Coordinates of C-alpha atoms in Angstrom, one line a residue:
Chain A
M441 CA 59.7 -57.8 229.2
K442 CA 60.3 -57.8 225.5
T443 CA 61.3 -54.2 225.5
G444 CA 64.1 -55.0 227.9
D445 CA 62.4 -53.3 230.8
M446 CA 63.1 -55.7 233.7
G447 CA 61.4 -53.5 236.3
V448 CA 62.4 -53.7 240.0
K449 CA 62.6 -56.8 242.1
T450 CA 62.6 -56.3 245.9
T451 CA 63.8 -59.0 248.3
T452 CA 65.4 -59.2 251.7
L453 CA 69.1 -59.8 252.3
E454 CA 68.3 -63.1 254.0
K455 CA 66.3 -64.3 251.1
A456 CA 69.1 -63.4 248.6
L457 CA 71.7 -65.1 250.8
E458 CA 69.5 -68.2 251.1
W459 CA 68.9 -68.3 247.4
G460 CA 72.6 -68.0 246.6
R461 CA 73.5 -70.7 249.2
S462 CA 70.9 -73.2 248.0
N463 CA 72.0 -72.9 244.4
S464 CA 75.7 -73.4 245.0
L465 CA 75.8 -76.5 247.2
W466 CA 79.2 -78.0 247.4
P467 CA 78.9 -81.6 248.3
L468 CA 81.5 -83.6 250.2
T469 CA 81.2 -87.3 249.3
M470 CA 81.1 -89.9 252.0
G471 CA 81.0 -92.9 249.7
L472 CA 81.1 -95.8 252.1
A473 CA 79.5 -98.6 250.2
C474 CA 77.4 -99.5 247.2
C475 CA 75.2 -96.3 247.4
A476 CA 78.3 -94.4 246.3
I477 CA 78.0 -95.9 242.8
E478 CA 74.6 -94.3 242.5
M479 CA 76.0 -91.1 243.8
M480 CA 78.7 -91.2 241.0
A481 CA 75.9 -91.8 238.5
T482 CA 74.1 -88.8 239.8
Q483 CA 77.2 -86.8 239.1
A484 CA 77.6 -88.2 235.6
A485 CA 76.1 -86.9 232.4
D486 CA 72.9 -88.9 232.4
V487 CA 71.2 -87.2 235.4
D488 CA 73.6 -84.3 235.5
V489 CA 73.4 -82.9 239.0
A490 CA 75.4 -79.9 237.9
R491 CA 72.1 -78.5 236.7
F492 CA 71.3 -77.7 240.3
G493 CA 74.6 -76.0 241.1
S494 CA 76.2 -78.8 243.1
E495 CA 78.7 -80.0 240.7
I496 CA 82.0 -80.3 242.5
F497 CA 82.0 -83.6 244.5
R498 CA 85.1 -83.5 246.5
N499 CA 86.6 -85.7 249.1
S500 CA 87.9 -82.8 251.2
P501 CA 85.8 -80.9 253.8
R502 CA 87.4 -77.7 252.6
Q503 CA 84.7 -75.2 251.3
S504 CA 82.0 -77.9 251.3
D505 CA 78.6 -77.3 252.9
L506 CA 76.8 -80.5 252.1
M507 CA 77.7 -84.0 253.2
I508 CA 76.1 -86.9 251.3
V509 CA 76.6 -90.0 253.5
A510 CA 76.2 -92.8 250.9
G511 CA 76.5 -96.4 252.1
T512 CA 76.6 -98.5 255.2
T513 CA 78.1 -96.7 258.2
T514 CA 80.0 -99.2 260.2
K515 CA 80.9 -98.6 263.8
R516 CA 84.5 -98.3 262.9
M517 CA 83.7 -95.7 260.3
A518 CA 81.3 -93.6 262.4
P519 CA 84.1 -91.7 264.4
R520 CA 85.7 -90.8 261.0
V521 CA 82.4 -89.6 259.6
K522 CA 81.9 -87.5 262.7
R523 CA 85.5 -86.1 262.5
I524 CA 85.1 -85.1 258.8
Y525 CA 81.7 -83.5 259.5
E526 CA 83.2 -81.4 262.3
E527 CA 85.9 -80.2 259.9
M528 CA 83.3 -78.8 257.5
P529 CA 82.7 -75.0 257.8
Y530 CA 79.3 -73.7 258.8
P531 CA 76.5 -73.6 257.5
K532 CA 76.5 -77.3 256.8
Y533 CA 73.8 -79.9 255.8
V534 CA 73.7 -83.7 255.6
I535 CA 71.8 -85.9 253.2
A536 CA 71.5 -89.6 254.4
M537 CA 71.4 -91.7 251.3
G538 CA 70.1 -95.3 251.5
V539 CA 68.4 -97.5 254.1
C540 CA 71.7 -98.5 255.7
V541 CA 72.5 -94.9 256.6
I542 CA 68.9 -94.2 257.7
Q543 CA 68.3 -97.1 260.1
G544 CA 70.8 -99.9 259.5
G545 CA 68.9 -101.5 256.5
P546 CA 69.5 -105.2 256.0
Y547 CA 72.2 -105.1 258.8
V548 CA 69.6 -104.2 261.4
D549 CA 70.8 -107.0 263.8
G550 CA 74.4 -106.8 262.8
Y551 CA 77.2 -106.4 265.3
S552 CA 79.2 -103.9 263.2
V553 CA 76.8 -101.4 261.7
V554 CA 75.5 -98.1 263.2
M555 CA 71.7 -98.1 263.3
G556 CA 71.3 -94.8 261.6
V557 CA 73.9 -92.1 260.9
D558 CA 71.6 -89.6 262.7
K559 CA 73.0 -91.1 265.9
V560 CA 76.4 -89.7 264.9
I561 CA 75.7 -86.4 263.0
P562 CA 72.4 -84.4 262.4
V563 CA 70.6 -85.3 259.2
D564 CA 68.5 -82.8 257.1
V565 CA 67.2 -85.0 254.3
Y566 CA 66.7 -88.8 254.2
V567 CA 66.7 -90.4 250.7
P568 CA 65.3 -94.0 251.1
G569 CA 66.0 -96.9 248.8
C570 CA 68.5 -99.7 248.4
P571 CA 70.2 -98.1 246.7
P572 CA 68.2 -94.9 245.8
S573 CA 68.3 -94.1 242.1
P574 CA 70.1 -91.0 240.9
Q575 CA 66.8 -89.4 240.4
A576 CA 65.9 -90.0 244.0
L577 CA 69.1 -88.4 245.2
T578 CA 68.5 -85.5 242.9
Y579 CA 65.0 -85.1 244.4
G580 CA 66.6 -85.2 247.9
L581 CA 68.9 -82.4 246.8
I582 CA 66.0 -80.3 245.5
T583 CA 64.2 -80.9 248.8
L584 CA 67.3 -79.7 250.7
Q585 CA 67.5 -76.6 248.4
K586 CA 63.8 -75.8 249.3
K587 CA 64.7 -76.2 252.9
I588 CA 67.6 -73.9 252.7
R589 CA 65.6 -71.3 250.8
N590 CA 62.9 -71.1 253.5
E591 CA 65.3 -71.1 256.4
T592 CA 64.2 -67.7 257.8
D593 CA 60.5 -68.5 257.5
R594 CA 60.9 -71.4 260.0
Chain B
M1115 CA 105.4 -137.6 254.1
Y1116 CA 102.0 -136.3 254.7
K1117 CA 98.9 -138.5 254.7
I1118 CA 95.6 -137.6 253.0
I1119 CA 92.7 -138.8 255.1
S1120 CA 90.1 -138.6 252.3
E1121 CA 89.8 -137.0 248.9
E1122 CA 86.6 -136.1 247.3
T1123 CA 85.2 -133.9 244.4
D1124 CA 82.6 -131.3 245.0
K1125 CA 79.8 -130.2 242.7
S1126 CA 81.9 -127.9 240.7
G1127 CA 84.6 -130.5 240.1
M1128 CA 87.1 -129.0 242.6
K1129 CA 89.3 -131.5 244.5
V1130 CA 88.8 -131.4 248.2
L1131 CA 91.6 -132.9 250.4
N1132 CA 90.9 -133.7 254.1
I1133 CA 94.1 -133.9 256.0
D1134 CA 95.3 -133.9 259.6
K1135 CA 96.5 -130.5 260.9
A1136 CA 99.9 -131.9 261.7
D1137 CA 100.5 -132.6 258.0
L1138 CA 99.4 -129.1 256.9
I1139 CA 102.9 -127.4 256.7
E1140 CA 104.4 -130.3 254.8
L1141 CA 101.5 -130.5 252.3
M1142 CA 101.4 -126.8 251.7
E1143 CA 105.2 -126.7 251.1
D1144 CA 104.8 -129.5 248.6
Y1145 CA 102.1 -127.6 246.7
R1146 CA 104.1 -124.4 246.9
N1147 CA 107.0 -126.1 245.1
R1148 CA 104.5 -127.2 242.5
R1149 CA 103.7 -123.5 241.8
Y1150 CA 100.4 -123.3 243.7
Y1151 CA 99.4 -120.0 245.3
L1152 CA 97.1 -119.3 248.2
S1153 CA 93.6 -117.9 247.3
S1154 CA 91.8 -117.7 250.6
I1155 CA 91.6 -119.0 254.2
T1156 CA 88.2 -119.5 255.8
G1157 CA 86.9 -120.9 259.0
V1158 CA 83.8 -122.8 259.8
D1159 CA 82.5 -123.1 263.4
M1160 CA 81.1 -126.6 263.8
K1161 CA 80.3 -126.1 267.5
D1162 CA 82.4 -128.9 268.8
H1163 CA 85.3 -128.2 266.6
I1164 CA 86.5 -125.6 264.0
D1165 CA 87.2 -126.4 260.3
V1166 CA 89.9 -124.3 258.6
I1167 CA 89.6 -124.3 254.8
Y1168 CA 92.4 -123.3 252.4
H1169 CA 91.9 -122.7 248.7
I1170 CA 95.0 -123.0 246.6
H1171 CA 95.4 -122.3 242.9
N1172 CA 97.8 -123.1 240.1
F1173 CA 97.8 -120.5 237.3
D1174 CA 99.5 -122.8 234.7
K1175 CA 97.0 -125.6 235.0
N1176 CA 94.1 -123.4 236.2
D1177 CA 93.6 -125.9 239.0
Y1178 CA 91.8 -125.1 242.2
I1179 CA 92.3 -127.3 245.3
C1180 CA 90.5 -127.1 248.6
V1181 CA 92.4 -128.3 251.7
K1182 CA 90.4 -128.9 254.8
I1183 CA 91.7 -129.4 258.3
S1184 CA 89.8 -129.5 261.6
T1185 CA 90.9 -128.5 265.0
S1186 CA 89.3 -129.0 268.4
D1187 CA 91.6 -126.6 270.4
E1188 CA 91.3 -123.5 268.1
K1189 CA 95.0 -123.8 267.3
V1190 CA 96.4 -124.4 263.8
P1191 CA 100.0 -124.0 262.4
S1192 CA 100.5 -120.8 260.5
I1193 CA 101.4 -121.0 256.8
A1194 CA 102.6 -117.4 256.6
N1195 CA 106.2 -118.6 256.1
I1196 CA 105.1 -120.4 253.0
W1197 CA 102.9 -117.7 251.4
K1198 CA 103.0 -114.1 252.5
A1199 CA 99.4 -113.8 251.4
A1200 CA 98.5 -115.9 254.5
V1201 CA 99.6 -113.1 256.9
V1202 CA 96.4 -111.0 256.2
D1203 CA 94.1 -113.9 255.8
E1204 CA 95.1 -115.5 259.1
R1205 CA 94.7 -112.2 260.9
E1206 CA 91.2 -112.0 259.5
Q1207 CA 90.3 -115.5 260.7
Y1208 CA 91.8 -114.8 264.1
D1209 CA 89.7 -111.6 264.3
L1210 CA 86.3 -113.0 263.3
M1211 CA 86.6 -116.7 264.2
G1212 CA 89.1 -116.7 267.0
I1213 CA 91.4 -119.3 265.4
I1214 CA 95.0 -119.0 266.7
F1215 CA 97.6 -119.5 264.1
E1216 CA 100.8 -120.7 265.8
G1217 CA 104.0 -119.2 264.4
H1218 CA 102.3 -116.1 262.9
E1219 CA 104.6 -113.1 263.4
N1220 CA 101.8 -110.5 264.0
L1221 CA 98.6 -112.1 265.1
R1222 CA 96.3 -109.3 266.1
R1223 CA 92.9 -108.0 265.0
I1224 CA 92.6 -106.5 261.5
L1225 CA 88.9 -105.5 260.9
L1226 CA 87.8 -104.8 264.5
P1227 CA 89.5 -102.7 267.2
D1228 CA 91.9 -104.4 269.5
E1229 CA 89.6 -103.9 272.5
W1230 CA 86.7 -105.8 270.9
V1231 CA 85.3 -108.6 273.1
G1232 CA 84.7 -111.9 271.4
H1233 CA 84.8 -113.2 267.8
P1234 CA 81.7 -112.2 265.9
L1235 CA 81.5 -115.2 263.5
R1236 CA 81.6 -117.8 266.3
K1237 CA 78.3 -119.5 267.0
D1238 CA 78.5 -118.8 270.7
Y1239 CA 79.0 -115.0 270.1
D1240 CA 76.2 -113.1 271.9
L1241 CA 74.7 -110.6 269.5
N1242 CA 72.5 -109.1 272.2
K1243 CA 75.5 -107.6 273.9
V1244 CA 76.0 -104.7 271.6
Q1245 CA 79.5 -103.1 271.5
Y1246 CA 80.1 -99.5 270.6
I1247 CA 83.3 -97.9 269.2
S1248 CA 84.5 -94.4 269.9
M1249 CA 87.7 -92.5 268.9
D1250 CA 89.8 -90.1 271.0
R1251 CA 91.7 -87.1 269.8
D1252 CA 94.8 -89.1 269.0
G1253 CA 92.8 -91.5 266.8
N1254 CA 92.8 -94.5 269.2
E1255 CA 89.7 -96.5 269.2
H1256 CA 87.9 -97.6 272.3
V1257 CA 85.2 -100.2 272.7
S1258 CA 82.4 -99.9 275.3
F1259 CA 79.1 -101.8 276.1
D1260 CA 77.5 -98.4 276.9
D1261 CA 75.8 -96.7 274.0
K1262 CA 76.6 -93.3 275.4
E1263 CA 80.3 -93.8 274.9
G1264 CA 80.4 -94.5 271.2
W1265 CA 78.4 -95.5 268.2

């Protein structure tokens, strides 16, 4: 290696595509409640999520392939979440962040909260916690990247 | 001239005025002329009657006053003509508590869809009858008791 001789690396086209896709995730933020603050902290310099190639958190579904649903999904918001998810181009992935999104959380008997966003849209990775720390969300992101990288194996 | 039924001081030192609901408009106009502003409107379901509580505030004196009225027929006079801030607050109380503010120009639901059955913060609201919301292509919301027709 020191001589500059890099040798030959063989791979399949699928593997190369998966590698590229997993390391350039473009998140769409669905900041619905307090978890969104932790999501902003994940983006900030302290636990810089840009190290994992998912830097540009935008509020537009254009070009995005990852939706981070952060915060309590109310019944009134659920149709809007679904509509924005449908506007995203394929392939698309969803991270459910926080217990409210996973199963209702403290609002488990509430009249206004959806008991889990997986009733509305399919979820790939669940990040538990109330709210999850930025490190937990980063770990969820790495888990999703591993999942994308091994997609053809499954 | 309005009549104050009883006046007390709560733990934080705030003045609490209990008045009859017929005197509400007159009292609020008096306080509006003394440069008081509306902070919030809340409702309390006491099972046999409903309390409506107004918090008003004077910035110059930094003085908070709590005005309480009670109603047995869910109807109270609207103070939206005195303070514009009451328009939104009264709609919220109508939505969640079912208090009817007479004289309000646009009294309809604000947090929940128009088709929602019942008022969720009332004590007789049945939480076991779960309601689900869906949205059609035009963005209109529909409420259903069937979980297959919404979320």
